[in-house]
PDB file of C-alpha atoms in Angstrom:
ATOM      1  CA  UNK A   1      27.214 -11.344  -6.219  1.00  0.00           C
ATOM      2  CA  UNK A   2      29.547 -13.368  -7.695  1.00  0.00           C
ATOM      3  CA  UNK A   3      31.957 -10.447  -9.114  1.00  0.00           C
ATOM      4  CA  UNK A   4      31.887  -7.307 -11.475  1.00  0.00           C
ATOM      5  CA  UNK A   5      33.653  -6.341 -14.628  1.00  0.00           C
ATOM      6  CA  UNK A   6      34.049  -3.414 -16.768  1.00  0.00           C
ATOM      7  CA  UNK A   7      34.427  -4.096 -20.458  1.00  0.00           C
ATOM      8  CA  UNK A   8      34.305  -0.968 -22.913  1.00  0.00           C
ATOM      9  CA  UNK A   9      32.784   1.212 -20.324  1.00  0.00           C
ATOM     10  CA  UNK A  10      30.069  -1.509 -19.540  1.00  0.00           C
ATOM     11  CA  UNK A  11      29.450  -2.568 -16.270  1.00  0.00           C
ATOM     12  CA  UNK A  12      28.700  -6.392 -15.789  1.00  0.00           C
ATOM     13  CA  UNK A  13      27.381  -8.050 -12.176  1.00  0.00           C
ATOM     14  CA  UNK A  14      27.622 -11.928 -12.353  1.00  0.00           C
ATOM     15  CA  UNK A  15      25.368 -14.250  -9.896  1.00  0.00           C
ATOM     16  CA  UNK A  16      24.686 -17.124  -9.093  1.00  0.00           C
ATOM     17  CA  UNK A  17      22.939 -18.882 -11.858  1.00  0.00           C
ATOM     18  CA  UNK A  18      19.250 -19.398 -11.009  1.00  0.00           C
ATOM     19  CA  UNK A  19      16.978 -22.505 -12.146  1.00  0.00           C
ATOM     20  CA  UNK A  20      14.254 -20.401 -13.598  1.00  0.00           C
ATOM     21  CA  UNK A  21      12.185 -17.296 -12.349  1.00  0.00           C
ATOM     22  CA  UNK A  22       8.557 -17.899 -10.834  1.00  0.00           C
ATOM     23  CA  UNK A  23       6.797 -17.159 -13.636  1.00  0.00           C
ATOM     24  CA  UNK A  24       8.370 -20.060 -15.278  1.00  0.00           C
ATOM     25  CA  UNK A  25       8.138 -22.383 -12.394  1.00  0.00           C
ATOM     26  CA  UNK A  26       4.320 -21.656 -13.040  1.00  0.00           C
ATOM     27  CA  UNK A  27       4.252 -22.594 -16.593  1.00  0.00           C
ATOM     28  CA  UNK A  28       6.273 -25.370 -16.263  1.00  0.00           C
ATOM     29  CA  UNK A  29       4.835 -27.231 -13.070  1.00  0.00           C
ATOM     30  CA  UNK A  30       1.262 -28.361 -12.415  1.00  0.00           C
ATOM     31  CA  UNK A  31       0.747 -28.899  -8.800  1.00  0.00           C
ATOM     32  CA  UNK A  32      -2.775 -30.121  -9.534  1.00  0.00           C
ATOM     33  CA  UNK A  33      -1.449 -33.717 -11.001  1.00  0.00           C
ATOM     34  CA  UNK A  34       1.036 -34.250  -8.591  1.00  0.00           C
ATOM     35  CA  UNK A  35      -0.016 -36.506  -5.018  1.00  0.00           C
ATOM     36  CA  UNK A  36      -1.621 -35.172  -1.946  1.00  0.00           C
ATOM     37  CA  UNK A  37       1.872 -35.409   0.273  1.00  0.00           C
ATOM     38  CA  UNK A  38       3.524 -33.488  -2.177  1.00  0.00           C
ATOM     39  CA  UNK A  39       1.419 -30.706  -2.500  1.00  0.00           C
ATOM     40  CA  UNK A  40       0.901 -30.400   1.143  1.00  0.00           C
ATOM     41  CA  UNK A  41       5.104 -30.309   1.603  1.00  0.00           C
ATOM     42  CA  UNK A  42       5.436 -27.932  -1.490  1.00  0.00           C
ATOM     43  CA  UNK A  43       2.161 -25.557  -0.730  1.00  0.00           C
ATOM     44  CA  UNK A  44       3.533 -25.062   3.062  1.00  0.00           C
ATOM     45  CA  UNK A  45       6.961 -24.206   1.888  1.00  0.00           C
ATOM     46  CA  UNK A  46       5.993 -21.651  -0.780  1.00  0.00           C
ATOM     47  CA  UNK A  47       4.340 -19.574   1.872  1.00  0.00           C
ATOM     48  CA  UNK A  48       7.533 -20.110   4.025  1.00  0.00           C
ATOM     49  CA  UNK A  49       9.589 -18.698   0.433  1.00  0.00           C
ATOM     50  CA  UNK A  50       6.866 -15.902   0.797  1.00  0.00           C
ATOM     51  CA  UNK A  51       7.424 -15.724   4.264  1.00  0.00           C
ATOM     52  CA  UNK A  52      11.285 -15.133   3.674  1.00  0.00           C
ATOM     53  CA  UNK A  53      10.190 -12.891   0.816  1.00  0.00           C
ATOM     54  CA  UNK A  54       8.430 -10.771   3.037  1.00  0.00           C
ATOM     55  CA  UNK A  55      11.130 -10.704   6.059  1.00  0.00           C
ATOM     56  CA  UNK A  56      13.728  -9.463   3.108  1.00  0.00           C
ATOM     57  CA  UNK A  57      11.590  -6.829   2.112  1.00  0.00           C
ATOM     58  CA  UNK A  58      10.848  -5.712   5.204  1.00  0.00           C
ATOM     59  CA  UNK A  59      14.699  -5.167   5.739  1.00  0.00           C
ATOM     60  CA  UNK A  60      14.995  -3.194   2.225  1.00  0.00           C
ATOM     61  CA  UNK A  61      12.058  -0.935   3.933  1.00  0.00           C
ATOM     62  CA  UNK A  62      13.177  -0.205   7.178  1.00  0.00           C
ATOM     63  CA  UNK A  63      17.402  -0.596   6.938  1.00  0.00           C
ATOM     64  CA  UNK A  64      18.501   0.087  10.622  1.00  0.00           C
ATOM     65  CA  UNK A  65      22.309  -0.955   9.793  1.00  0.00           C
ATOM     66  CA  UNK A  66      22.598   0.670   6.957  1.00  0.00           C
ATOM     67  CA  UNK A  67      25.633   3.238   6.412  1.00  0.00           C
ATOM     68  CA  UNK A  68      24.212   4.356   3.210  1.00  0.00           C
ATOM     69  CA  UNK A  69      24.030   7.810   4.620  1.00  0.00           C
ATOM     70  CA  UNK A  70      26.250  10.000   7.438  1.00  0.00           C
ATOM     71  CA  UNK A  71      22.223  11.153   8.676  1.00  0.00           C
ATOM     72  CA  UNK A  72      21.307   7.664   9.771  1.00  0.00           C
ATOM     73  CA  UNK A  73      19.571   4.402   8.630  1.00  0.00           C
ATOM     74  CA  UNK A  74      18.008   4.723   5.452  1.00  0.00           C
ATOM     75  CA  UNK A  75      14.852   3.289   3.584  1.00  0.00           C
ATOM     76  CA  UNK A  76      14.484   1.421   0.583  1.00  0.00           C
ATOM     77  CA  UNK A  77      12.103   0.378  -1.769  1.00  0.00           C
ATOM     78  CA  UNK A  78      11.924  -2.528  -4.977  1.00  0.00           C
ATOM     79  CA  UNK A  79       8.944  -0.821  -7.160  1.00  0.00           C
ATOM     80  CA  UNK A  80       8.900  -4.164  -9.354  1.00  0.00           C
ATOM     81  CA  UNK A  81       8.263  -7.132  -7.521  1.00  0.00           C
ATOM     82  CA  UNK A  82       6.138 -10.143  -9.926  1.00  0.00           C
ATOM     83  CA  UNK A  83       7.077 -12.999 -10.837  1.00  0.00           C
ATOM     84  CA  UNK A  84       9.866 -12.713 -12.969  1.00  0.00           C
ATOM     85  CA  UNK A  85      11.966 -11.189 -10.716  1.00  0.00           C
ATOM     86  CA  UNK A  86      11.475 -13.984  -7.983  1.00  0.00           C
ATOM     87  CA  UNK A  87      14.286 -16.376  -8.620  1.00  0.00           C
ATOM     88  CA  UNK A  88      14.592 -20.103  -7.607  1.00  0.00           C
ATOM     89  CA  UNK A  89      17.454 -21.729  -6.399  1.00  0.00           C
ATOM     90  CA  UNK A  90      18.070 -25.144  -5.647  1.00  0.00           C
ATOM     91  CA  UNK A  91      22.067 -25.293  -5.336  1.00  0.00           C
ATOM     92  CA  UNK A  92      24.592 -22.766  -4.196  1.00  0.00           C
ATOM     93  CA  UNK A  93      27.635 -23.802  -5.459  1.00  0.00           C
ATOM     94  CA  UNK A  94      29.696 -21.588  -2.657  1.00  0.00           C
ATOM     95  CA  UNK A  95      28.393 -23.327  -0.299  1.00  0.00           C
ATOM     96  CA  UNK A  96      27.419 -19.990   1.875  1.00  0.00           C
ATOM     97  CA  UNK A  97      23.958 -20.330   1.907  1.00  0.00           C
ATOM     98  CA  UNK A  98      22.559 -23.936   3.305  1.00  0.00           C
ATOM     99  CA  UNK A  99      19.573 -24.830   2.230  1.00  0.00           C
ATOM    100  CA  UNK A 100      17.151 -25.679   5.737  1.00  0.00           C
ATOM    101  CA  UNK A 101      13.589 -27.822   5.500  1.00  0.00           C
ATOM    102  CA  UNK A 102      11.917 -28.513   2.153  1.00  0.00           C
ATOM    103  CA  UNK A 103      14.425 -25.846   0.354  1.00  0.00           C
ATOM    104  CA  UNK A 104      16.245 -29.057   0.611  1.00  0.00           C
ATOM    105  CA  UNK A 105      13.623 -30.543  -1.848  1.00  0.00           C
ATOM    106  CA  UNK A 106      12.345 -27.267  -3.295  1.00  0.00           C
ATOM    107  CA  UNK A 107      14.703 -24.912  -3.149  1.00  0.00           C
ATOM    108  CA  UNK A 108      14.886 -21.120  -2.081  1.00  0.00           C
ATOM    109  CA  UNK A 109      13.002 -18.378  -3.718  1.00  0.00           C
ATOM    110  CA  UNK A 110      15.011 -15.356  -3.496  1.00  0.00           C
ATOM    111  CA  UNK A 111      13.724 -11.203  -4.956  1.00  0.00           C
ATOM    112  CA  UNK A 112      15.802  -9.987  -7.629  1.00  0.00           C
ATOM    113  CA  UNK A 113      16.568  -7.178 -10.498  1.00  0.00           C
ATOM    114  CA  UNK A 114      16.698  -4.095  -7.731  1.00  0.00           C
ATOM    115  CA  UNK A 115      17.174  -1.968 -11.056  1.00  0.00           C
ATOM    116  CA  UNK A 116      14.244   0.571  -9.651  1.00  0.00           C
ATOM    117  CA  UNK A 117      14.867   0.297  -6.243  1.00  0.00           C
ATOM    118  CA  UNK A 118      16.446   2.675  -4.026  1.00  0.00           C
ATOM    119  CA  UNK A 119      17.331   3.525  -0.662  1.00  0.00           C
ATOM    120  CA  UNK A 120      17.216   7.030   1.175  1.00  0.00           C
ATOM    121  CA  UNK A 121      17.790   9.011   4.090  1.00  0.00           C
ATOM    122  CA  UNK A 122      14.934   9.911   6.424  1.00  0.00           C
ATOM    123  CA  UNK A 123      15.373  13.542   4.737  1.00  0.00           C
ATOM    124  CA  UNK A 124      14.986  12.468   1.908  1.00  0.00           C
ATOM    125  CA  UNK A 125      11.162  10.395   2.753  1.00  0.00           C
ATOM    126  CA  UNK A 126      10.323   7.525   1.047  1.00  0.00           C
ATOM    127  CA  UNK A 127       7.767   8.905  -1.774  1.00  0.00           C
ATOM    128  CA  UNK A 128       8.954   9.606  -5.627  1.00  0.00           C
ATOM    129  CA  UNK A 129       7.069  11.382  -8.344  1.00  0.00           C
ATOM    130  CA  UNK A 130       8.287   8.783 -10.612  1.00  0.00           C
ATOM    131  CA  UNK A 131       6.109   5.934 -11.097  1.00  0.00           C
ATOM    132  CA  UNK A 132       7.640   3.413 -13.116  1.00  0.00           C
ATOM    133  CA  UNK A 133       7.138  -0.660 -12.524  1.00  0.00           C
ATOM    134  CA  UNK A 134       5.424  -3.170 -14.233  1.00  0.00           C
ATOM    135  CA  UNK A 135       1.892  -1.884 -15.260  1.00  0.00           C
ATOM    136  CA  UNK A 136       0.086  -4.694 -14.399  1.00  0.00           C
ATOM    137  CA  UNK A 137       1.379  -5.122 -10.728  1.00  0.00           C
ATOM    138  CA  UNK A 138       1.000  -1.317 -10.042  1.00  0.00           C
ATOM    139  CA  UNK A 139      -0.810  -0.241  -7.370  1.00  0.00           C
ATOM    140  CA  UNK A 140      -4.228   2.210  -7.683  1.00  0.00           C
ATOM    141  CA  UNK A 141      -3.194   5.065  -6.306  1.00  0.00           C
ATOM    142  CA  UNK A 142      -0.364   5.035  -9.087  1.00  0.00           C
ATOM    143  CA  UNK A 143      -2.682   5.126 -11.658  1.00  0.00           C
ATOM    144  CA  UNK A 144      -2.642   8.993 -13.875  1.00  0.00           C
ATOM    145  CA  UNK A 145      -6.464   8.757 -14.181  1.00  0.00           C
ATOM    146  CA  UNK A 146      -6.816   7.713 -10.488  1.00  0.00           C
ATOM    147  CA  UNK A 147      -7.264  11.431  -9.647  1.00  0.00           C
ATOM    148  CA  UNK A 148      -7.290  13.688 -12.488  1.00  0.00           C
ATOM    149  CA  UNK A 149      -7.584  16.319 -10.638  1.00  0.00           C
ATOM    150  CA  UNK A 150      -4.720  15.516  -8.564  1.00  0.00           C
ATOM    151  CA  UNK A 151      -2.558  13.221 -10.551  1.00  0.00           C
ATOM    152  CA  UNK A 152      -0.895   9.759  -9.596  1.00  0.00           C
ATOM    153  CA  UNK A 153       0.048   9.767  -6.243  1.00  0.00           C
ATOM    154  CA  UNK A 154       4.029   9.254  -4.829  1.00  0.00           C
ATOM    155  CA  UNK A 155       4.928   6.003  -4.859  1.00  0.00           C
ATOM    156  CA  UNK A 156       6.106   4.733  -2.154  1.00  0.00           C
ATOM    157  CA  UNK A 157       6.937   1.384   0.037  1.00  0.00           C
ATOM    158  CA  UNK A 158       3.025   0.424  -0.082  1.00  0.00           C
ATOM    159  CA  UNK A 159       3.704   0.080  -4.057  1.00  0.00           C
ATOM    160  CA  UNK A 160       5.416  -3.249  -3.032  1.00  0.00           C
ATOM    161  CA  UNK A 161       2.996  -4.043  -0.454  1.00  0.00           C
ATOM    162  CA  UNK A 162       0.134  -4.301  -3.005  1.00  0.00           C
ATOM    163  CA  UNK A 163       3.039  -5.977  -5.745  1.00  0.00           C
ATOM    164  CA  UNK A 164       3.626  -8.993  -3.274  1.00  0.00           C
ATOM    165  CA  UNK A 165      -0.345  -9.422  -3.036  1.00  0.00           C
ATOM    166  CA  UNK A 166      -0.353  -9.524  -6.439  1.00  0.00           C
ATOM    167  CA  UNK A 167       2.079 -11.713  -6.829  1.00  0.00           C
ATOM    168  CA  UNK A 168       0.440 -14.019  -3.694  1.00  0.00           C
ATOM    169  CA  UNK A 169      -2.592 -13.760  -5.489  1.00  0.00           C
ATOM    170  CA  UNK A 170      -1.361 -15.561  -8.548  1.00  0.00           C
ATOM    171  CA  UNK A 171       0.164 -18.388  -6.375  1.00  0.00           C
ATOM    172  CA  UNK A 172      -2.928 -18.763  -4.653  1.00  0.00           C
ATOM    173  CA  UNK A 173      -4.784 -19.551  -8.204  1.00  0.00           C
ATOM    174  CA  UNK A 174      -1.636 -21.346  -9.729  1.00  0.00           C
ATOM    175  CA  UNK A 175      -2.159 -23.982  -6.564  1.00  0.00           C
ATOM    176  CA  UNK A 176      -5.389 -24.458  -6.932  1.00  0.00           C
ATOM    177  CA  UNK A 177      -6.099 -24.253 -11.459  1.00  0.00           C
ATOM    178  CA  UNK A 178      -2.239 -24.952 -12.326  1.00  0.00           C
ATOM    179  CA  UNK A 179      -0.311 -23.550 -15.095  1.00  0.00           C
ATOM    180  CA  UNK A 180      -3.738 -23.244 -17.309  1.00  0.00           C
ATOM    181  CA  UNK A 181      -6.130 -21.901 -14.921  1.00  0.00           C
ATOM    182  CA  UNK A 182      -2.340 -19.464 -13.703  1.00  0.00           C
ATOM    183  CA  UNK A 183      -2.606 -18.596 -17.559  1.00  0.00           C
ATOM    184  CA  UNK A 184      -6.086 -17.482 -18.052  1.00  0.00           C
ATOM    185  CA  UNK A 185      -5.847 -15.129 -15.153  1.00  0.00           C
ATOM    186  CA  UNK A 186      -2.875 -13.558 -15.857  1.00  0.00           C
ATOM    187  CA  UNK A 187      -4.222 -13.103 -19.211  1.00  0.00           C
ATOM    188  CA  UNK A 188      -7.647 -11.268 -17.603  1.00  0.00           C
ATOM    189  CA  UNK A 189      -4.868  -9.230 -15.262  1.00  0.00           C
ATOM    190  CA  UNK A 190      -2.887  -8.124 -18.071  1.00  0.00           C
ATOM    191  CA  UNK A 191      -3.078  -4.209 -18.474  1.00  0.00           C
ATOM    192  CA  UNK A 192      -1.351  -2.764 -22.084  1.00  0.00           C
TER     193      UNK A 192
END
């Protein structure tokens, strides 16, 4: 974060400005018509991004150095990880955060919009009743008419697990159809 204002009793967080999200990185570049070097450099560092992705989320999960609560370390969770709130980056303007490898080329991919996330105390588990996210990246189990006997289940750190997959999954046909092939599956994906 850049910094935070207040203006008539809104709160404003300013960041670093981002090149575009990953959805838009797959409707705006076909890695099919580009040359075989290329591809090979930009497929293996997407799945280092992912990689990274994963290691950050893993963090949010399991937060050992986290004073977020007098009882101990505390656990997190995202509950809406897709494509539009995976940013790229390819400049930092403070300078903080060097860019190693192909980022140099690429860029960085970093998570964003924690606006449903949360962290908690071991007390507190890591389950809620409230199952919000994007529809289409939802897991299952969150389903209402998974169970109707039972109802959706909690949702819980798995809910990102099976979001990232999601989200892999679309790379994985992006790479291989590009943006159109990316389109018409997304398209068959889409729940209302």
């Amino acid at each position: 974060m850049l910094f935070a204002y207040i203006q008539h009793k809104n709160s404003a967080l300013i960041f670093p400005l981002a090149t575009c999200s990953l959805d838009a990185y797959f409707t705006n570049t076909d890695p099919t018509k580009c040359d075989k070097g290329w591809q090979a450099r930009h497929t293996a560092w997407l799945f280092e991004q992912f990689s990274g992705l994963a290691h950050g989320l893993a963090k949010v999960h399991v937060n050992k150095e986290s004073d977020l609560s007098p009882d101990g370390p505390a656990t997190g969770y995202h509950h809406d990880i897709k494509p539009s709130n995976i940013l790229l980056f390819d400049t930092f303007e403070d300078g903080n955060h060097p860019f190693e490898g192909a980022e140099i080329e690429f860029g960085r991919l970093q998570l964003s919009d924690f606006g449903l996330g949360k962290f908690r105390t071991k007390l507190e588990g890591t389950g809620t009743q409230n199952i919000r996210g994007t529809v289409t990246y939802r897991a299952p189990e969150c389903d209402p008419d998974h169970d109707p006997k039972k109802g959706p289940k909690k949702q819980n750190r798995k809910y990102d697990i099976w979001c990232i997959g999601c989200v892999l999954l679309e790379l994985l046909v992006w790479i291989f159809e590009g943006p159109d092939g990316h389109k018409g599956f997304k398209d068959l994906r889409l729940v209302e």
